[in-house]
Amino acid sequence: MIRFDDVSKRYPGGHEALKQVSFDMDRGEMVFLTGRSGAGKSTLLKLLMLSEPLNQGQILVGGRNIHRLPANKIPYYRRRIGVVFQDHQLLFDRSVYDNVALPLQIDGYDKHEAARRVRAALDKVGLLSKEKLNPMILSGGEQQRIGIARAVVNRPQILLADEPTGNLDPQLAAEIMALFEQFNQIGVSMLIASHDLSLITRLRHRILTLDHGQLIRDEHHPSRSGATAG
Ligand code: ADP
């Protein structure tokens, strides 16, 4: 589904954020990407979202070299990918409903189909009863759930998340991860960047570790021994 083949990324100014990274991810897999701050996690996700160019290697998604897609195919590619950010990037001058509906409006969905999809997404994240509220008055965990509903409203095949639990306490963080597992169980491929090792080792999915831009570990079934209790 996703293949990184000898991918390097150098930012203007010379900093090499990714160095010859190669890995494969199957359709339907749930994979965590970890490493210290500055290790290259966000950069790797940005290359997948086509929001940064790469300098070397190739990234294949569904067998296609995404950095070679013709311009008219890029919106179609982006629609297959949902993205969840740490700061959720919600619009506070709109309701919960309108925030989630935004990607569908951009794609020109008719109102009834959009309403059906928005309500299905809000239902999945447990926020159906709050659709009319302003996100500003909701808790941090609820705001992150709105961001997740917005990311899945297009029914993407791939969900990327960049430190989605970075601002949440451990209980809420675990709830958000459980929600991601539910999406994964219905077939969505998930790549989640998180530096919270104690949280992600407990979940027992595959873990890729970056260190100074290099992929230094790829553990398919991490043991629980690395995780601290609680
Ligand atoms: P992480 O997500 O693991 O914290 P990043 O991918 O954000 O790591 O950053 C990797 C490295 O690339 C860091 O040294 C960072 O300072 C650098 N970097 C990130 N974005 C830019 C940019 N736009 N311009 C220059 N350097 C950048």
Coordinates of N, CA and C and ligand atoms in Angstrom, one line a residue:
M1 N 0.8 -1.2 0.0 CA 0.0 0.0 0.0 C 0.9 1.3 0.0
I2 N 1.8 1.3 1.0 CA 2.8 2.5 1.0 C 4.2 1.9 1.0
R3 N 5.0 2.4 0.1 CA 6.4 1.9 0.0 C 7.3 3.1 0.0
F4 N 8.2 3.2 0.9 CA 9.3 4.2 0.9 C 10.5 3.5 0.4
D5 N 11.1 4.0 -0.7 CA 12.2 3.4 -1.3 C 13.4 4.3 -1.3
D6 N 14.3 4.2 -0.4 CA 15.6 5.0 -0.3 C 15.3 6.5 -0.3
V7 N 14.4 6.9 0.5 CA 13.9 8.3 0.5 C 14.8 9.2 1.3
S8 N 15.3 10.3 0.7 CA 16.0 11.3 1.5 C 15.3 12.6 1.3
K9 N 15.4 13.5 2.4 CA 14.8 14.8 2.3 C 15.8 15.8 2.9
R10 N 16.1 16.8 2.1 CA 17.0 17.9 2.7 C 16.2 19.2 2.6
Y11 N 16.1 19.9 3.7 CA 15.4 21.2 3.6 C 16.4 22.2 3.1
P12 N 15.8 23.3 2.5 CA 16.7 24.4 2.1 C 17.5 24.9 3.3
G13 N 18.8 25.1 3.1 CA 19.7 25.4 4.2 C 20.5 24.2 4.5
G14 N 20.2 23.0 4.0 CA 21.1 21.9 4.1 C 20.8 20.9 5.1
H15 N 19.7 21.1 6.0 CA 19.5 20.1 7.0 C 18.8 18.8 6.4
E16 N 19.5 17.7 6.6 CA 19.0 16.4 6.1 C 18.0 15.8 7.1
A17 N 16.7 15.9 6.8 CA 15.7 15.5 7.8 C 15.4 14.0 7.7
L18 N 15.6 13.4 6.4 CA 15.4 12.0 6.3 C 16.5 11.5 5.4
K19 N 17.1 10.3 5.9 CA 18.3 9.8 5.2 C 18.0 8.3 4.7
Q20 N 17.8 8.2 3.4 CA 17.7 6.8 2.8 C 16.7 5.9 3.6
V21 N 15.5 6.4 3.7 CA 14.5 5.7 4.5 C 13.8 4.7 3.5
S22 N 13.7 3.4 3.9 CA 13.0 2.4 3.1 C 12.1 1.6 4.1
F23 N 10.8 1.4 3.7 CA 10.0 0.5 4.4 C 8.7 0.3 3.6
D24 N 8.0 -0.8 3.9 CA 6.8 -1.2 3.2 C 5.7 -1.3 4.2
M25 N 4.5 -0.8 3.9 CA 3.4 -1.0 4.8 C 2.2 -1.6 4.0
D26 N 1.6 -2.6 4.5 CA 0.5 -3.3 3.8 C -0.8 -2.6 3.9
R27 N -1.7 -2.8 3.0 CA -3.1 -2.3 3.1 C -3.7 -2.8 4.5
G28 N -4.3 -2.0 5.2 CA -5.0 -2.4 6.4 C -4.1 -2.5 7.6
E29 N -2.8 -2.1 7.5 CA -1.9 -2.2 8.6 C -2.1 -0.9 9.5
M30 N -1.7 -1.1 10.8 CA -1.7 0.1 11.7 C -0.2 0.2 12.2
V31 N 0.4 1.3 11.9 CA 1.9 1.4 12.2 C 2.1 2.7 12.9
F32 N 2.9 2.7 14.0 CA 3.4 3.9 14.7 C 4.7 4.3 14.2
L33 N 4.9 5.6 14.2 CA 6.2 6.2 13.8 C 6.7 6.9 15.0
T34 N 7.9 6.5 15.5 CA 8.3 7.2 16.7 C 9.7 7.7 16.6
G35 N 10.2 8.4 17.6 CA 11.6 9.0 17.6 C 11.5 10.3 18.3
R36 N 12.6 10.8 18.7 CA 12.7 12.1 19.4 C 12.2 13.2 18.6
S37 N 11.9 14.3 19.2 CA 11.6 15.6 18.5 C 12.7 15.9 17.5
G38 N 12.4 16.2 16.3 CA 13.4 16.5 15.3 C 13.9 15.2 14.6
A39 N 13.4 14.1 14.9 CA 13.9 12.8 14.2 C 13.5 12.7 12.8
G40 N 12.4 13.4 12.4 CA 12.0 13.4 11.0 C 10.6 12.8 10.8
K41 N 9.8 12.6 11.9 CA 8.5 12.0 11.8 C 7.5 12.9 11.0
S42 N 7.5 14.2 11.3 CA 6.5 15.1 10.5 C 7.0 15.2 9.1
T43 N 8.3 15.2 8.9 CA 8.8 15.3 7.5 C 8.3 14.1 6.7
L44 N 8.4 12.9 7.3 CA 8.0 11.7 6.6 C 6.5 11.8 6.2
L45 N 5.6 12.3 7.1 CA 4.2 12.4 6.9 C 4.0 13.5 5.8
K46 N 4.7 14.6 5.9 CA 4.6 15.7 4.9 C 4.9 15.2 3.4
L47 N 5.9 14.3 3.3 CA 6.2 13.8 2.0 C 5.1 12.9 1.5
L48 N 4.4 12.2 2.4 CA 3.3 11.4 2.0 C 2.1 12.2 1.6
M49 N 1.9 13.4 2.2 CA 0.8 14.3 1.9 C 1.1 15.2 0.7
L50 N 2.3 15.0 0.2 CA 2.8 15.9 -0.9 C 2.9 17.3 -0.5
S51 N 3.1 17.6 0.7 CA 3.3 19.0 1.1 C 4.8 19.4 1.2
E52 N 5.7 18.5 0.9 CA 7.1 18.8 0.7 C 7.6 18.0 -0.4
P53 N 8.5 18.5 -1.2 CA 9.2 17.7 -2.2 C 10.3 16.8 -1.6
L54 N 10.6 15.7 -2.2 CA 11.7 14.9 -1.7 C 13.0 15.1 -2.6
N55 N 14.1 14.7 -2.1 CA 15.4 14.9 -2.9 C 15.9 13.7 -3.5
Q56 N 15.5 12.5 -3.0 CA 16.1 11.3 -3.5 C 15.1 10.1 -3.2
G57 N 15.1 9.1 -4.0 CA 14.2 7.9 -3.8 C 12.8 8.2 -4.3
Q58 N 11.9 7.2 -3.9 CA 10.6 7.3 -4.4 C 9.6 6.8 -3.3
I59 N 8.4 7.4 -3.3 CA 7.3 6.9 -2.4 C 6.2 6.4 -3.3
L60 N 5.9 5.1 -3.1 CA 4.8 4.5 -3.9 C 3.6 4.3 -3.0
V61 N 2.4 4.7 -3.5 CA 1.2 4.5 -2.7 C 0.2 3.8 -3.7
G62 N -0.2 2.6 -3.4 CA -1.0 1.8 -4.3 C -0.3 1.6 -5.6
G63 N 1.1 1.5 -5.5 CA 1.9 1.2 -6.7 C 2.3 2.4 -7.5
R64 N 1.8 3.6 -7.2 CA 2.1 4.8 -8.0 C 3.1 5.7 -7.3
N65 N 4.0 6.2 -8.0 CA 5.0 7.1 -7.5 C 4.3 8.5 -7.3
I66 N 4.0 8.8 -6.0 CA 3.1 9.9 -5.8 C 3.8 11.3 -6.1
H67 N 5.1 11.3 -6.0 CA 5.8 12.6 -6.3 C 6.0 12.8 -7.8
R68 N 5.5 11.8 -8.6 CA 5.5 12.0 -10.1 C 4.1 12.1 -10.6
L69 N 3.1 12.2 -9.8 CA 1.7 12.3 -10.3 C 1.5 13.5 -11.1
P70 N 0.8 13.4 -12.2 CA 0.4 14.6 -12.9 C -0.5 15.5 -12.1
A71 N -0.4 16.9 -12.2 CA -1.0 17.8 -11.4 C -2.5 17.5 -11.2
N72 N -3.2 17.0 -12.3 CA -4.6 16.8 -12.3 C -5.0 15.6 -11.5
K73 N -4.0 14.7 -11.1 CA -4.3 13.5 -10.3 C -4.1 13.8 -8.8
I74 N -3.4 14.9 -8.5 CA -3.1 15.2 -7.1 C -4.3 15.3 -6.2
P75 N -5.3 16.1 -6.6 CA -6.5 16.2 -5.7 C -7.1 14.8 -5.4
Y76 N -7.2 14.0 -6.4 CA -7.7 12.6 -6.3 C -6.9 11.8 -5.3
Y77 N -5.6 11.9 -5.4 CA -4.7 11.2 -4.4 C -4.9 11.7 -3.0
R78 N -5.0 13.1 -2.9 CA -5.2 13.6 -1.5 C -6.5 13.2 -0.9
R79 N -7.5 13.0 -1.7 CA -8.8 12.6 -1.2 C -8.7 11.2 -0.6
R80 N -7.8 10.4 -1.0 CA -7.7 9.1 -0.4 C -7.0 9.1 0.9
I81 N -6.5 10.2 1.4 CA -5.7 10.3 2.6 C -6.4 11.3 3.6
G82 N -6.6 10.8 4.8 CA -7.1 11.7 5.8 C -6.0 12.0 6.7
V83 N -6.0 13.3 7.3 CA -4.9 13.7 8.1 C -5.4 14.3 9.4
V84 N -4.8 13.8 10.5 CA -5.2 14.4 11.8 C -3.9 15.0 12.4
F85 N -4.1 16.3 12.9 CA -2.9 17.0 13.4 C -3.0 17.1 14.9
Q86 N -1.9 17.4 15.6 CA -1.9 17.6 17.0 C -2.8 18.7 17.4
D87 N -2.7 19.9 16.7 CA -3.5 21.0 17.1 C -4.8 21.1 16.4
H88 N -5.2 20.0 15.8 CA -6.5 19.8 15.1 C -7.0 20.8 14.1
Q89 N -6.5 22.0 14.1 CA -6.8 23.0 13.1 C -8.3 23.2 12.8
L90 N -9.0 23.4 13.9 CA -10.5 23.6 13.7 C -10.8 25.1 13.5
L91 N -11.9 25.3 12.9 CA -12.4 26.7 12.7 C -13.3 27.0 13.8
F92 N -13.0 28.0 14.6 CA -13.8 28.3 15.8 C -15.0 29.3 15.5
D93 N -15.1 29.7 14.2 CA -16.3 30.5 13.9 C -17.3 29.7 13.2
R94 N -17.2 28.3 13.3 CA -18.2 27.4 12.7 C -18.5 26.4 13.7
S95 N -19.7 25.7 13.5 CA -20.2 24.7 14.4 C -19.3 23.4 14.2
V96 N -19.5 22.5 15.1 CA -18.9 21.1 15.0 C -19.2 20.5 13.6
Y97 N -20.5 20.6 13.3 CA -21.0 20.0 12.0 C -20.3 20.6 10.8
D98 N -20.2 22.0 10.8 CA -19.6 22.6 9.6 C -18.1 22.3 9.5
N99 N -17.4 22.2 10.6 CA -16.0 21.8 10.6 C -15.8 20.5 9.9
V100 N -16.7 19.5 10.3 CA -16.5 18.2 9.7 C -17.0 18.2 8.2
A101 N -17.9 19.0 7.9 CA -18.5 19.1 6.5 C -17.5 19.7 5.5
L102 N -16.6 20.4 6.0 CA -15.7 21.2 5.2 C -15.1 20.5 4.0
P103 N -14.4 19.3 4.2 CA -13.8 18.6 3.1 C -14.8 18.2 2.0
L104 N -16.1 17.9 2.5 CA -17.1 17.5 1.5 C -17.6 18.7 0.7
Q105 N -17.7 19.9 1.3 CA -18.1 21.1 0.6 C -17.0 21.4 -0.5
I106 N -15.7 21.3 -0.1 CA -14.7 21.6 -1.0 C -14.8 20.6 -2.2
D107 N -15.2 19.4 -2.0 CA -15.4 18.4 -3.1 C -16.7 18.5 -3.8
G108 N -17.6 19.4 -3.4 CA -18.8 19.7 -4.1 C -19.9 18.6 -3.9
Y109 N -19.9 17.9 -2.7 CA -21.0 17.0 -2.4 C -22.3 17.6 -2.3
D110 N -23.4 17.0 -2.7 CA -24.7 17.6 -2.5 C -25.1 17.5 -1.0
K111 N -26.0 18.4 -0.6 CA -26.2 18.6 0.8 C -26.6 17.4 1.6
H112 N -27.5 16.6 0.9 CA -28.0 15.4 1.6 C -27.0 14.3 1.8
E113 N -26.2 14.1 0.8 CA -25.1 13.1 0.9 C -24.1 13.5 1.9
A114 N -23.8 14.9 1.9 CA -22.8 15.4 2.8 C -23.4 15.2 4.3
A115 N -24.6 15.5 4.5 CA -25.2 15.4 5.8 C -25.1 14.0 6.3
R116 N -25.4 13.1 5.4 CA -25.4 11.6 5.8 C -23.9 11.3 6.3
R117 N -23.0 11.7 5.5 CA -21.6 11.3 5.8 C -21.1 12.1 7.1
V118 N -21.4 13.3 7.2 CA -21.0 14.1 8.4 C -21.6 13.4 9.7
R119 N -22.9 13.0 9.6 CA -23.5 12.4 10.8 C -22.9 11.1 11.1
A120 N -22.5 10.3 10.0 CA -21.9 9.0 10.2 C -20.6 9.2 10.9
A121 N -19.8 10.2 10.4 CA -18.5 10.4 11.0 C -18.6 10.9 12.5
L122 N -19.5 11.8 12.7 CA -19.7 12.3 14.1 C -20.2 11.2 15.0
D123 N -21.0 10.3 14.5 CA -21.5 9.2 15.3 C -20.3 8.3 15.7
K124 N -19.4 8.0 14.7 CA -18.2 7.1 15.0 C -17.4 7.7 16.1
V125 N -17.2 9.0 16.2 CA -16.4 9.6 17.2 C -17.1 10.0 18.5
G126 N -18.5 9.6 18.5 CA -19.3 9.9 19.7 C -19.7 11.3 19.9
L127 N -19.8 12.1 18.8 CA -20.1 13.5 19.0 C -21.4 14.0 18.3
L128 N -22.2 13.0 18.0 CA -23.4 13.3 17.2 C -24.3 14.3 17.9
S129 N -24.4 14.2 19.2 CA -25.3 15.1 20.0 C -24.7 16.5 20.1
K130 N -23.5 16.7 19.6 CA -22.9 18.1 19.8 C -22.7 18.8 18.5
E131 N -23.3 18.3 17.4 CA -23.1 18.9 16.1 C -23.3 20.4 16.0
K132 N -24.3 20.9 16.8 CA -24.6 22.3 16.6 C -23.7 23.2 17.4
L133 N -22.9 22.7 18.3 CA -22.1 23.5 19.2 C -20.9 24.1 18.5
N134 N -20.4 25.1 19.2 CA -19.1 25.7 18.7 C -18.0 24.9 19.3
P135 N -17.0 24.4 18.5 CA -15.9 23.6 19.0 C -15.1 24.2 20.2
M136 N -15.2 25.6 20.2 CA -14.4 26.3 21.3 C -14.9 25.9 22.7
I137 N -16.2 25.5 22.8 CA -16.6 25.2 24.2 C -16.4 23.7 24.6
L138 N -15.9 23.0 23.6 CA -15.7 21.5 23.9 C -14.3 21.3 24.5
S139 N -14.1 20.1 25.1 CA -12.9 19.8 25.8 C -11.8 19.5 24.7
G140 N -10.5 19.4 25.1 CA -9.4 19.1 24.2 C -9.6 17.7 23.5
G141 N -10.1 16.7 24.3 CA -10.3 15.4 23.7 C -11.4 15.4 22.7
E142 N -12.5 16.2 23.0 CA -13.6 16.3 22.0 C -13.2 17.1 20.8
Q143 N -12.4 18.1 21.0 CA -11.9 18.8 19.8 C -11.0 17.9 18.9
Q144 N -10.2 17.1 19.5 CA -9.4 16.1 18.7 C -10.3 15.2 18.0
R145 N -11.4 14.8 18.6 CA -12.4 13.9 17.9 C -13.1 14.5 16.7
I146 N -13.3 15.9 16.8 CA -13.8 16.6 15.7 C -12.8 16.5 14.5
G147 N -11.6 16.7 14.9 CA -10.5 16.7 13.9 C -10.4 15.3 13.2
I148 N -10.7 14.3 14.0 CA -10.7 12.9 13.4 C -11.9 12.7 12.5
A149 N -13.1 13.1 13.0 CA -14.3 13.0 12.2 C -14.1 13.7 10.8
R150 N -13.4 14.9 10.9 CA -13.2 15.6 9.6 C -12.2 14.8 8.7
A151 N -11.2 14.2 9.3 CA -10.3 13.4 8.6 C -10.9 12.2 7.9
V152 N -11.9 11.6 8.5 CA -12.5 10.4 8.0 C -13.7 10.6 7.2
V153 N -14.2 11.8 7.1 CA -15.5 12.0 6.5 C -15.5 11.7 5.0
N154 N -14.4 11.8 4.4 CA -14.2 11.4 3.0 C -14.0 9.9 2.8
R155 N -14.1 9.2 3.9 CA -13.8 7.7 3.9 C -12.4 7.4 3.2
P156 N -11.4 8.0 3.7 CA -10.0 7.7 3.1 C -9.6 6.3 3.3
Q157 N -8.7 5.8 2.4 CA -8.1 4.5 2.6 C -7.0 4.5 3.6
I158 N -6.4 5.7 3.7 CA -5.2 5.9 4.5 C -5.5 7.0 5.5
L159 N -5.1 6.8 6.8 CA -5.2 7.9 7.7 C -3.8 8.2 8.3
L160 N -3.4 9.4 8.2 CA -2.1 9.8 8.8 C -2.4 10.7 10.0
A161 N -1.6 10.5 11.0 CA -1.8 11.4 12.2 C -0.5 11.8 12.8
D162 N -0.3 13.1 13.0 CA 0.9 13.7 13.5 C 0.8 14.1 15.0
E163 N 1.3 13.3 15.9 CA 1.2 13.5 17.3 C -0.3 13.8 17.7
P164 N -1.2 13.0 17.4 CA -2.6 13.3 17.6 C -3.0 13.3 19.1
T165 N -2.1 12.8 20.0 CA -2.5 12.8 21.4 C -1.5 13.7 22.2
G166 N -0.7 14.5 21.5 CA 0.3 15.3 22.1 C -0.2 16.3 23.2
N167 N -1.4 16.8 23.0 CA -1.9 17.7 24.0 C -2.9 17.1 25.0
L168 N -3.0 15.8 25.0 CA -4.0 15.1 25.8 C -3.4 14.4 27.0
D169 N -4.2 14.3 28.1 CA -3.8 13.5 29.2 C -3.8 12.0 28.9
P170 N -3.2 11.1 29.7 CA -3.0 9.7 29.3 C -4.4 9.0 29.0
Q171 N -5.4 9.3 29.8 CA -6.7 8.6 29.6 C -7.3 9.0 28.3
L172 N -7.3 10.3 28.0 CA -7.9 10.8 26.7 C -7.0 10.3 25.5
A173 N -5.7 10.2 25.7 CA -4.8 9.8 24.7 C -5.1 8.3 24.3
A174 N -5.4 7.5 25.4 CA -5.7 6.1 25.1 C -7.0 6.0 24.4
E175 N -8.0 6.8 24.7 CA -9.3 6.8 24.1 C -9.1 7.1 22.6
I176 N -8.3 8.1 22.3 CA -8.1 8.5 20.9 C -7.4 7.3 20.1
M177 N -6.5 6.7 20.8 CA -5.8 5.5 20.1 C -6.8 4.4 19.9
A178 N -7.7 4.2 20.8 CA -8.7 3.1 20.7 C -9.7 3.4 19.5
L179 N -9.9 4.7 19.3 CA -10.7 5.1 18.2 C -10.0 4.8 16.9
F180 N -8.7 5.1 16.8 CA -7.9 4.8 15.6 C -8.0 3.3 15.4
E181 N -7.9 2.5 16.4 CA -7.9 1.1 16.2 C -9.3 0.6 15.6
Q182 N -10.3 1.3 16.0 CA -11.7 1.0 15.4 C -11.7 1.3 13.9
F183 N -11.1 2.4 13.5 CA -11.0 2.7 12.1 C -10.1 1.7 11.3
N184 N -9.1 1.3 12.0 CA -8.2 0.3 11.4 C -8.9 -1.0 11.2
Q185 N -9.8 -1.4 12.2 CA -10.5 -2.6 12.1 C -11.5 -2.7 10.9
I186 N -11.9 -1.5 10.5 CA -12.8 -1.5 9.3 C -12.0 -1.3 8.0
G187 N -10.7 -1.4 8.1 CA -9.8 -1.5 6.9 C -9.0 -0.3 6.5
V188 N -9.1 0.7 7.4 CA -8.3 1.9 7.0 C -6.8 1.7 7.4
S189 N -5.9 2.0 6.5 CA -4.5 1.8 6.8 C -4.1 3.1 7.7
M190 N -3.3 2.9 8.7 CA -3.0 4.0 9.6 C -1.5 4.1 9.8
L191 N -1.1 5.4 9.7 CA 0.3 5.7 10.1 C 0.3 6.8 11.0
I192 N 0.7 6.6 12.3 CA 0.6 7.5 13.4 C 1.9 7.9 14.0
A193 N 2.3 9.2 13.9 CA 3.5 9.6 14.5 C 3.3 10.0 16.0
S194 N 4.1 9.4 16.8 CA 3.9 9.7 18.3 C 5.2 9.5 19.0
H195 N 5.6 10.4 19.8 CA 6.8 10.2 20.6 C 6.5 9.5 21.9
D196 N 5.2 9.2 22.2 CA 4.8 8.7 23.5 C 5.0 7.1 23.5
L197 N 6.2 6.7 23.8 CA 6.6 5.3 23.7 C 5.8 4.4 24.6
S198 N 5.5 4.9 25.8 CA 4.8 4.1 26.8 C 3.4 3.8 26.3
L199 N 2.8 4.8 25.7 CA 1.4 4.6 25.1 C 1.5 3.6 23.9
I200 N 2.4 3.8 23.0 CA 2.3 3.0 21.8 C 2.8 1.6 21.9
T201 N 3.8 1.4 22.9 CA 4.2 0.0 23.0 C 3.2 -0.8 23.7
R202 N 2.3 -0.2 24.5 CA 1.2 -1.0 25.1 C 0.2 -1.5 24.0
L203 N 0.1 -0.8 22.9 CA -0.9 -1.1 21.9 C -0.5 -2.3 20.9
R204 N 0.8 -2.6 20.9 CA 1.3 -3.8 20.2 C 1.0 -3.8 18.7
H205 N 1.2 -2.7 18.1 CA 1.2 -2.6 16.6 C 2.7 -2.4 16.2
R206 N 2.9 -2.5 14.9 CA 4.2 -2.3 14.4 C 4.7 -0.9 14.7
I207 N 6.0 -0.8 15.0 CA 6.6 0.5 15.4 C 7.9 0.7 14.5
L208 N 7.9 1.9 13.8 CA 9.1 2.3 13.1 C 9.7 3.4 13.9
T209 N 11.0 3.3 14.1 CA 11.7 4.3 14.9 C 12.7 5.1 14.0
L210 N 12.6 6.4 14.1 CA 13.5 7.3 13.4 C 14.5 7.9 14.4
D211 N 15.7 8.1 13.9 CA 16.7 8.7 14.8 C 17.6 9.6 13.8
H212 N 17.5 10.9 14.1 CA 18.3 11.8 13.2 C 18.0 11.5 11.7
G213 N 16.8 11.2 11.3 CA 16.4 11.1 9.9 C 16.6 9.6 9.4
Q214 N 17.2 8.8 10.2 CA 17.4 7.4 9.8 C 16.4 6.4 10.4
L215 N 15.9 5.5 9.6 CA 15.1 4.5 10.2 C 15.9 3.4 10.9
I216 N 15.9 3.4 12.2 CA 16.9 2.6 12.9 C 16.2 1.3 13.5
R217 N 14.9 1.2 13.5 CA 14.2 0.0 14.0 C 12.9 -0.1 13.3
D218 N 12.5 -1.4 13.1 CA 11.2 -1.7 12.5 C 10.7 -3.0 13.3
E219 N 9.9 -2.8 14.3 CA 9.4 -3.9 15.2 C 8.0 -4.2 14.9
H220 N 7.8 -5.5 14.4 CA 6.4 -5.9 14.1 C 5.6 -6.2 15.2
H221 N 6.2 -6.9 16.2 CA 5.4 -7.2 17.4 C 6.1 -6.8 18.7
P222 N 6.2 -5.5 18.9 CA 7.0 -5.1 20.1 C 6.5 -5.8 21.4
S223 N 7.5 -6.2 22.2 CA 7.1 -6.8 23.4 C 6.7 -5.7 24.4
R224 N 5.9 -6.2 25.4 CA 5.5 -5.2 26.4 C 6.6 -4.8 27.4
S225 N 7.7 -5.5 27.3 CA 8.7 -5.3 28.3 C 9.2 -3.8 28.3
G226 N 9.2 -3.2 27.1 CA 9.7 -1.8 27.0 C 8.7 -0.8 27.6
A227 N 7.5 -1.2 27.8 CA 6.5 -0.2 28.3 C 6.5 -0.2 29.8
T228 N 6.3 1.0 30.4 CA 6.2 1.1 31.8 C 4.8 0.9 32.2
A229 N 4.6 0.3 33.4 CA 3.2 0.1 33.8 C 2.5 1.4 34.0
G230 N 1.2 1.5 33.6 CA 0.4 2.7 33.9 C 0.7 3.8 33.0
Ligands
ADP1 P1 9.8 15.4 14.2 O1 8.4 15.4 13.6 O2 10.3 14.0 14.4 O3 9.9 16.3 15.4 P2 10.6 17.0 11.9 O4 10.3 16.2 10.7 O5 9.6 18.1 12.2 O6 10.8 16.0 13.1 O7 12.0 17.6 11.7 C1 13.2 16.9 11.3 C2 14.3 17.9 11.1 O8 14.1 18.8 10.0 C3 14.5 18.8 12.3 O9 15.9 19.1 12.5 C4 13.8 20.1 11.9 O10 14.4 21.2 12.5 C5 14.1 20.1 10.4 N1 13.0 20.8 9.7 C6 11.7 20.5 9.7 N2 11.0 21.3 8.9 C7 11.9 22.2 8.4 C8 11.8 23.3 7.4 N3 10.6 23.6 6.9 N4 12.9 23.9 7.1 C9 14.1 23.5 7.6 N5 14.3 22.5 8.5 C10 13.2 21.8 8.9

